[in-house]
């Protein structure tokens, strides 16, 4: 049993999710959408209190090179396809830890206790809802209508229109839950968004480090043939934007991605600091190791429903997210 181990100095767990890149097509013709390089002549519009500088800037051109992607002129609907694999087999997952070897047993027992009390149903409903609503489309989902088709490796196919769960939702949730509980499940996902003929679409944007004179100021994700793509990390982020358990949810009213500190780069805010962070939840589990109880994780519950454990759904969603989740410094 661990001795006063309230931190994990070396802990990493493999993500339960595997996402492919998203491929972008003109829906009716089936042709891939090409990324194009455009030259623009913009204005210099940064803020200044100096009126003379404003006048001077108007006399200076601001040439730019940017990449864009657009539907064909006779196409009004975007199609995005990708695959989502769930593999949550604790026995086969790649888990690294050094400071608390017993953590593997704790994770396995916690997984079984959570599964026994149908906890994965809560996560499955939220993940599935993100797919049904077309959230992985990000900016591309704003239009006149969304359609989603999901083919499951378990032999079923589901159809959803305009972000409505419909009759297939419960069966889809069941397939997602089976993946979270230990089966390997792969979903082929096909999303369409009607946005208007010839409209601009939004692939993922690459981080461009070259800031030279002739640099392209906006670089989009694409394959070797120049076909527009979406990053798998972006798709995964959309699927796990299910955290409404963070302390200020009632104030803000929006879900955030499941992250150790609840980081939201769009709002430059961490919504889970201090005692609300993943590491505080992890510490509570490790404190249980120090408590002297050897019967197993189920005894944490002491006959209570599993959702009475503080932030248990967030904690389990973090384990599904995976990553390097160790802490710095020596054990306390």
Tab-separated table of C-alpha atoms in Angstrom:
chain	number	residue	atom	x	y	z
A	1	UNK	CA	0.000	0.000	0.000
A	2	UNK	CA	1.256	3.458	-0.787
A	3	UNK	CA	2.827	5.450	2.002
A	4	UNK	CA	1.716	9.076	2.189
A	5	UNK	CA	1.515	9.253	-1.588
A	6	UNK	CA	-0.772	12.106	-2.472
A	7	UNK	CA	0.718	12.726	-5.912
A	8	UNK	CA	1.694	10.676	-8.944
A	9	UNK	CA	5.063	11.897	-10.163
A	10	UNK	CA	4.931	9.715	-13.271
A	11	UNK	CA	1.489	8.790	-14.557
A	12	UNK	CA	0.310	8.516	-18.136
A	13	UNK	CA	-2.724	6.727	-19.513
A	14	UNK	CA	-3.611	5.985	-23.104
A	15	UNK	CA	-6.647	7.794	-24.477
A	16	UNK	CA	-9.775	5.709	-24.914
A	17	UNK	CA	-10.507	7.584	-28.149
A	18	UNK	CA	-8.865	7.326	-31.542
A	19	UNK	CA	-9.900	9.821	-34.221
A	20	UNK	CA	-8.972	9.928	-37.883
A	21	UNK	CA	-8.536	13.173	-39.759
A	22	UNK	CA	-11.756	14.639	-41.112
A	23	UNK	CA	-12.022	14.682	-44.906
A	24	UNK	CA	-14.049	17.482	-46.534
A	25	UNK	CA	-16.133	17.054	-49.711
A	26	UNK	CA	-18.671	18.761	-51.929
A	27	UNK	CA	-21.673	16.705	-50.889
A	28	UNK	CA	-23.534	16.181	-54.176
A	29	UNK	CA	-20.593	15.671	-56.548
A	30	UNK	CA	-18.463	13.835	-53.994
A	31	UNK	CA	-15.402	15.828	-55.071
A	32	UNK	CA	-12.862	16.702	-52.360
A	33	UNK	CA	-12.661	20.365	-51.427
A	34	UNK	CA	-9.358	21.902	-52.471
A	35	UNK	CA	-7.320	24.346	-50.423
A	36	UNK	CA	-6.483	27.428	-52.490
A	37	UNK	CA	-3.827	30.106	-52.052
A	38	UNK	CA	-5.114	33.660	-52.407
A	39	UNK	CA	-3.391	37.027	-52.449
A	40	UNK	CA	-5.210	39.840	-50.648
A	41	UNK	CA	-4.631	43.545	-50.244
A	42	UNK	CA	-5.798	44.472	-46.787
A	43	UNK	CA	-5.681	47.573	-44.629
A	44	UNK	CA	-3.675	48.231	-41.492
A	45	UNK	CA	-6.311	48.615	-38.802
A	46	UNK	CA	-4.534	48.190	-35.482
A	47	UNK	CA	-5.511	50.609	-32.734
A	48	UNK	CA	-3.556	53.842	-32.258
A	49	UNK	CA	-4.312	57.199	-30.640
A	50	UNK	CA	-2.076	59.033	-33.120
A	51	UNK	CA	-4.257	60.457	-35.921
A	52	UNK	CA	-1.201	61.011	-38.138
A	53	UNK	CA	-0.280	57.342	-37.921
A	54	UNK	CA	-3.802	56.424	-38.980
A	55	UNK	CA	-3.502	58.605	-42.082
A	56	UNK	CA	-0.033	57.231	-42.844
A	57	UNK	CA	-1.218	53.630	-42.513
A	58	UNK	CA	-3.952	54.239	-45.078
A	59	UNK	CA	-1.235	55.001	-47.629
A	60	UNK	CA	0.568	51.735	-46.961
A	61	UNK	CA	-0.807	48.547	-48.519
A	62	UNK	CA	-1.051	45.432	-46.401
A	63	UNK	CA	-0.572	42.551	-48.860
A	64	UNK	CA	-1.255	39.085	-47.498
A	65	UNK	CA	-1.182	35.518	-48.712
A	66	UNK	CA	-3.777	33.243	-47.156
A	67	UNK	CA	-5.168	29.784	-47.803
A	68	UNK	CA	-8.924	29.312	-48.091
A	69	UNK	CA	-11.328	26.503	-48.966
A	70	UNK	CA	-14.741	26.860	-50.590
A	71	UNK	CA	-17.574	24.760	-51.918
A	72	UNK	CA	-17.903	24.580	-55.695
A	73	UNK	CA	-20.186	27.270	-57.118
A	74	UNK	CA	-23.015	24.804	-57.790
A	75	UNK	CA	-22.695	23.052	-54.412
A	76	UNK	CA	-24.553	24.169	-51.287
A	77	UNK	CA	-23.698	21.368	-48.840
A	78	UNK	CA	-20.468	20.397	-47.102
A	79	UNK	CA	-19.738	16.781	-46.248
A	80	UNK	CA	-17.184	15.736	-43.611
A	81	UNK	CA	-16.246	12.109	-42.915
A	82	UNK	CA	-14.091	10.616	-40.168
A	83	UNK	CA	-13.816	7.567	-37.934
A	84	UNK	CA	-14.030	7.407	-34.146
A	85	UNK	CA	-12.612	4.391	-32.323
A	86	UNK	CA	-13.277	3.648	-28.661
A	87	UNK	CA	-10.965	1.227	-26.882
A	88	UNK	CA	-11.376	1.218	-23.108
A	89	UNK	CA	-9.987	-2.202	-22.204
A	90	UNK	CA	-8.124	-1.511	-18.947
A	91	UNK	CA	-6.252	-4.813	-19.223
A	92	UNK	CA	-4.722	-3.810	-22.568
A	93	UNK	CA	-4.374	-0.051	-22.183
A	94	UNK	CA	-0.930	1.509	-22.018
A	95	UNK	CA	-0.670	2.868	-18.471
A	96	UNK	CA	2.600	4.208	-17.062
A	97	UNK	CA	3.184	4.924	-13.389
A	98	UNK	CA	6.156	4.744	-11.062
A	99	UNK	CA	5.351	6.383	-7.739
A	100	UNK	CA	2.220	4.366	-6.902
A	101	UNK	CA	2.256	0.894	-8.501
A	102	UNK	CA	-1.092	0.072	-6.855
A	103	UNK	CA	-2.791	2.713	-9.005
A	104	UNK	CA	-3.290	0.196	-11.803
A	105	UNK	CA	-5.382	-2.001	-9.512
A	106	UNK	CA	-7.290	1.027	-8.251
A	107	UNK	CA	-8.084	2.141	-11.816
A	108	UNK	CA	-9.286	-1.320	-12.782
A	109	UNK	CA	-11.490	-1.610	-9.693
A	110	UNK	CA	-12.847	1.907	-10.163
A	111	UNK	CA	-13.645	1.097	-13.800
A	112	UNK	CA	-15.576	-2.001	-12.720
A	113	UNK	CA	-17.444	-0.154	-9.952
A	114	UNK	CA	-18.359	2.681	-12.330
A	115	UNK	CA	-19.480	0.162	-14.945
A	116	UNK	CA	-21.527	-1.828	-12.407
A	117	UNK	CA	-23.471	1.288	-11.386
A	118	UNK	CA	-24.046	2.270	-15.035
A	119	UNK	CA	-21.847	5.348	-14.788
A	120	UNK	CA	-20.692	5.028	-18.385
A	121	UNK	CA	-24.286	5.632	-19.465
A	122	UNK	CA	-23.860	9.271	-18.369
A	123	UNK	CA	-20.682	9.738	-20.412
A	124	UNK	CA	-22.029	7.818	-23.416
A	125	UNK	CA	-25.121	10.031	-23.631
A	126	UNK	CA	-22.988	13.159	-23.626
A	127	UNK	CA	-20.445	11.938	-26.165
A	128	UNK	CA	-23.187	10.679	-28.479
A	129	UNK	CA	-25.070	13.985	-28.219
A	130	UNK	CA	-21.976	15.833	-29.448
A	131	UNK	CA	-22.006	13.714	-32.604
A	132	UNK	CA	-25.749	14.112	-33.151
A	133	UNK	CA	-25.477	17.906	-32.848
A	134	UNK	CA	-22.654	18.013	-35.389
A	135	UNK	CA	-20.257	19.644	-32.933
A	136	UNK	CA	-17.120	18.273	-34.677
A	137	UNK	CA	-17.985	20.513	-37.648
A	138	UNK	CA	-17.160	23.570	-35.509
A	139	UNK	CA	-17.713	26.752	-37.608
A	140	UNK	CA	-18.993	24.625	-40.480
A	141	UNK	CA	-22.116	23.632	-38.532
A	142	UNK	CA	-23.770	27.049	-38.817
A	143	UNK	CA	-26.161	26.834	-41.746
A	144	UNK	CA	-29.571	25.688	-42.892
A	145	UNK	CA	-29.437	22.110	-41.652
A	146	UNK	CA	-27.191	19.297	-40.439
A	147	UNK	CA	-27.389	15.581	-41.198
A	148	UNK	CA	-25.415	12.839	-39.431
A	149	UNK	CA	-25.042	9.183	-40.405
A	150	UNK	CA	-23.170	6.794	-38.111
A	151	UNK	CA	-22.155	3.255	-39.050
A	152	UNK	CA	-21.136	1.161	-36.056
A	153	UNK	CA	-18.733	-1.779	-36.149
A	154	UNK	CA	-21.350	-3.557	-34.022
A	155	UNK	CA	-23.478	-3.830	-37.157
A	156	UNK	CA	-25.913	-0.948	-36.827
A	157	UNK	CA	-26.447	2.303	-38.716
A	158	UNK	CA	-27.986	5.483	-37.349
A	159	UNK	CA	-29.375	8.652	-38.951
A	160	UNK	CA	-29.933	12.027	-37.292
A	161	UNK	CA	-31.283	15.260	-38.779
A	162	UNK	CA	-31.021	18.861	-37.599
A	163	UNK	CA	-29.484	18.015	-34.233
A	164	UNK	CA	-32.498	15.982	-33.090
A	165	UNK	CA	-31.796	12.719	-31.201
A	166	UNK	CA	-34.649	10.835	-32.890
A	167	UNK	CA	-35.441	7.163	-32.516
A	168	UNK	CA	-31.863	5.969	-33.082
A	169	UNK	CA	-30.279	7.882	-30.221
A	170	UNK	CA	-30.687	5.314	-27.451
A	171	UNK	CA	-29.222	2.535	-29.596
A	172	UNK	CA	-26.303	4.780	-30.587
A	173	UNK	CA	-25.676	5.590	-26.918
A	174	UNK	CA	-25.672	1.875	-26.135
A	175	UNK	CA	-22.926	1.271	-28.722
A	176	UNK	CA	-20.846	4.125	-27.287
A	177	UNK	CA	-21.330	2.749	-23.778
A	178	UNK	CA	-20.221	-0.714	-24.854
A	179	UNK	CA	-16.994	0.850	-26.084
A	180	UNK	CA	-16.462	2.741	-22.833
A	181	UNK	CA	-17.120	-0.416	-20.836
A	182	UNK	CA	-14.455	-2.439	-22.634
A	183	UNK	CA	-15.388	-3.485	-26.178
A	184	UNK	CA	-13.509	-2.145	-29.186
A	185	UNK	CA	-16.014	-0.142	-31.220
A	186	UNK	CA	-15.381	1.865	-34.386
A	187	UNK	CA	-17.827	4.400	-35.809
A	188	UNK	CA	-17.746	5.628	-39.416
A	189	UNK	CA	-19.231	9.110	-39.196
A	190	UNK	CA	-20.616	11.114	-42.117
A	191	UNK	CA	-21.794	14.680	-41.475
A	192	UNK	CA	-23.396	17.151	-43.862
A	193	UNK	CA	-24.061	20.851	-43.386
A	194	UNK	CA	-26.107	22.940	-45.819
A	195	UNK	CA	-24.386	26.330	-45.850
A	196	UNK	CA	-25.116	27.840	-49.292
A	197	UNK	CA	-23.677	27.574	-52.799
A	198	UNK	CA	-19.999	28.367	-53.124
A	199	UNK	CA	-19.653	29.295	-49.460
A	200	UNK	CA	-16.365	29.231	-47.597
A	201	UNK	CA	-15.672	26.207	-45.409
A	202	UNK	CA	-13.257	25.947	-42.525
A	203	UNK	CA	-10.647	23.192	-42.359
A	204	UNK	CA	-8.299	23.098	-39.387
A	205	UNK	CA	-5.674	25.809	-39.343
A	206	UNK	CA	-1.993	24.958	-39.014
A	207	UNK	CA	0.330	26.695	-36.592
A	208	UNK	CA	2.560	28.739	-38.901
A	209	UNK	CA	5.921	29.616	-37.342
A	210	UNK	CA	7.401	31.329	-40.401
A	211	UNK	CA	6.710	35.059	-40.145
A	212	UNK	CA	8.946	36.216	-42.981
A	213	UNK	CA	8.037	38.734	-45.654
A	214	UNK	CA	6.672	36.143	-48.078
A	215	UNK	CA	5.087	33.890	-45.466
A	216	UNK	CA	1.535	32.630	-45.852
A	217	UNK	CA	-0.350	34.195	-42.956
A	218	UNK	CA	-3.038	31.494	-42.769
A	219	UNK	CA	-2.173	27.871	-43.556
A	220	UNK	CA	-4.904	25.223	-43.633
A	221	UNK	CA	-4.727	21.493	-42.980
A	222	UNK	CA	-4.637	19.452	-46.191
A	223	UNK	CA	-3.394	16.137	-47.533
A	224	UNK	CA	-0.637	15.697	-50.120
A	225	UNK	CA	-3.144	16.322	-52.923
A	226	UNK	CA	-4.248	19.642	-51.414
A	227	UNK	CA	-7.607	18.322	-50.198
A	228	UNK	CA	-9.010	20.119	-47.142
A	229	UNK	CA	-8.825	18.272	-43.813
A	230	UNK	CA	-9.709	18.649	-40.151
A	231	UNK	CA	-7.282	17.658	-37.399
A	232	UNK	CA	-8.172	14.546	-35.367
A	233	UNK	CA	-7.384	16.490	-32.167
A	234	UNK	CA	-9.977	19.091	-33.100
A	235	UNK	CA	-12.610	16.418	-33.719
A	236	UNK	CA	-11.770	14.771	-30.402
A	237	UNK	CA	-11.979	18.077	-28.569
A	238	UNK	CA	-15.518	18.564	-29.879
A	239	UNK	CA	-16.614	15.093	-28.765
A	240	UNK	CA	-15.336	15.601	-25.218
A	241	UNK	CA	-16.771	19.089	-24.749
A	242	UNK	CA	-19.159	17.647	-22.171
A	243	UNK	CA	-17.960	19.117	-18.880
A	244	UNK	CA	-20.890	20.870	-17.241
A	245	UNK	CA	-19.699	19.764	-13.807
A	246	UNK	CA	-17.189	22.592	-13.345
A	247	UNK	CA	-18.010	24.992	-10.476
A	248	UNK	CA	-19.077	28.023	-12.537
A	249	UNK	CA	-21.300	26.210	-15.036
A	250	UNK	CA	-24.511	27.740	-13.659
A	251	UNK	CA	-22.986	31.179	-14.164
A	252	UNK	CA	-21.605	30.623	-17.674
A	253	UNK	CA	-24.088	28.112	-19.075
A	254	UNK	CA	-21.815	26.381	-21.587
A	255	UNK	CA	-19.961	23.070	-21.587
A	256	UNK	CA	-16.168	22.997	-21.735
A	257	UNK	CA	-13.821	20.306	-22.997
A	258	UNK	CA	-12.696	17.760	-20.422
A	259	UNK	CA	-9.236	19.051	-19.442
A	260	UNK	CA	-7.110	18.855	-16.257
A	261	UNK	CA	-7.604	22.552	-15.510
A	262	UNK	CA	-10.676	23.131	-17.654
A	263	UNK	CA	-8.647	25.192	-20.109
A	264	UNK	CA	-10.624	27.075	-22.758
A	265	UNK	CA	-8.279	28.776	-25.220
A	266	UNK	CA	-11.067	30.727	-26.905
A	267	UNK	CA	-11.857	32.504	-23.660
A	268	UNK	CA	-8.283	32.429	-22.310
A	269	UNK	CA	-9.630	30.959	-19.107
A	270	UNK	CA	-9.024	27.921	-16.912
A	271	UNK	CA	-12.363	26.901	-15.406
A	272	UNK	CA	-10.966	24.190	-13.113
A	273	UNK	CA	-8.284	25.611	-10.883
A	274	UNK	CA	-7.509	24.803	-7.266
A	275	UNK	CA	-9.698	22.157	-5.686
A	276	UNK	CA	-11.737	21.726	-8.906
A	277	UNK	CA	-8.770	20.495	-10.978
A	278	UNK	CA	-8.203	16.927	-12.066
A	279	UNK	CA	-5.129	16.728	-9.836
A	280	UNK	CA	-7.205	17.453	-6.740
A	281	UNK	CA	-9.541	14.613	-7.724
A	282	UNK	CA	-6.542	12.341	-8.318
A	283	UNK	CA	-5.164	13.275	-4.908
A	284	UNK	CA	-8.412	12.194	-3.258
A	285	UNK	CA	-8.101	8.763	-4.877
A	286	UNK	CA	-4.517	8.452	-3.652
A	287	UNK	CA	-5.525	9.516	-0.162
A	288	UNK	CA	-7.804	6.505	-0.202
A	289	UNK	CA	-4.709	4.371	-0.758
A	290	UNK	CA	-3.267	5.811	2.443
A	291	UNK	CA	-6.416	5.194	4.428
A	292	UNK	CA	-5.487	1.624	5.272
A	293	UNK	CA	-8.507	0.059	3.582
A	294	UNK	CA	-7.531	-2.954	1.502
A	295	UNK	CA	-10.907	-4.295	0.468
A	296	UNK	CA	-11.014	-2.439	-2.864
A	297	UNK	CA	-12.344	0.662	-4.537
A	298	UNK	CA	-15.969	-0.397	-4.120
A	299	UNK	CA	-15.598	0.371	-0.408
A	300	UNK	CA	-15.126	4.053	-1.306
A	301	UNK	CA	-18.823	4.036	-2.101
A	302	UNK	CA	-19.851	2.507	1.217
A	303	UNK	CA	-23.216	1.627	-0.261
A	304	UNK	CA	-23.784	5.051	-1.830
A	305	UNK	CA	-24.604	5.704	-5.500
A	306	UNK	CA	-21.420	6.321	-7.444
A	307	UNK	CA	-22.502	9.809	-8.487
A	308	UNK	CA	-22.275	10.877	-4.850
A	309	UNK	CA	-18.494	10.773	-5.202
A	310	UNK	CA	-17.506	14.353	-5.893
A	311	UNK	CA	-16.910	14.956	-9.614
A	312	UNK	CA	-16.768	11.222	-10.381
A	313	UNK	CA	-18.106	11.667	-13.933
A	314	UNK	CA	-15.500	14.333	-14.685
A	315	UNK	CA	-12.756	12.151	-13.196
A	316	UNK	CA	-13.750	9.159	-15.329
A	317	UNK	CA	-14.042	11.369	-18.423
A	318	UNK	CA	-10.484	12.566	-17.749
A	319	UNK	CA	-9.282	8.968	-17.688
A	320	UNK	CA	-11.035	8.452	-21.041
A	321	UNK	CA	-9.256	11.557	-22.346
A	322	UNK	CA	-5.901	10.174	-21.255
A	323	UNK	CA	-2.545	11.888	-21.465
A	324	UNK	CA	0.408	12.578	-19.189
A	325	UNK	CA	-1.286	13.258	-15.873
A	326	UNK	CA	1.587	13.087	-13.414
A	327	UNK	CA	2.573	15.819	-10.985
A	328	UNK	CA	5.860	17.540	-10.296
A	329	UNK	CA	7.939	17.182	-7.200
A	330	UNK	CA	8.225	14.470	-4.581
A	331	UNK	CA	5.413	12.579	-2.946
A	332	UNK	CA	3.942	14.469	-0.047
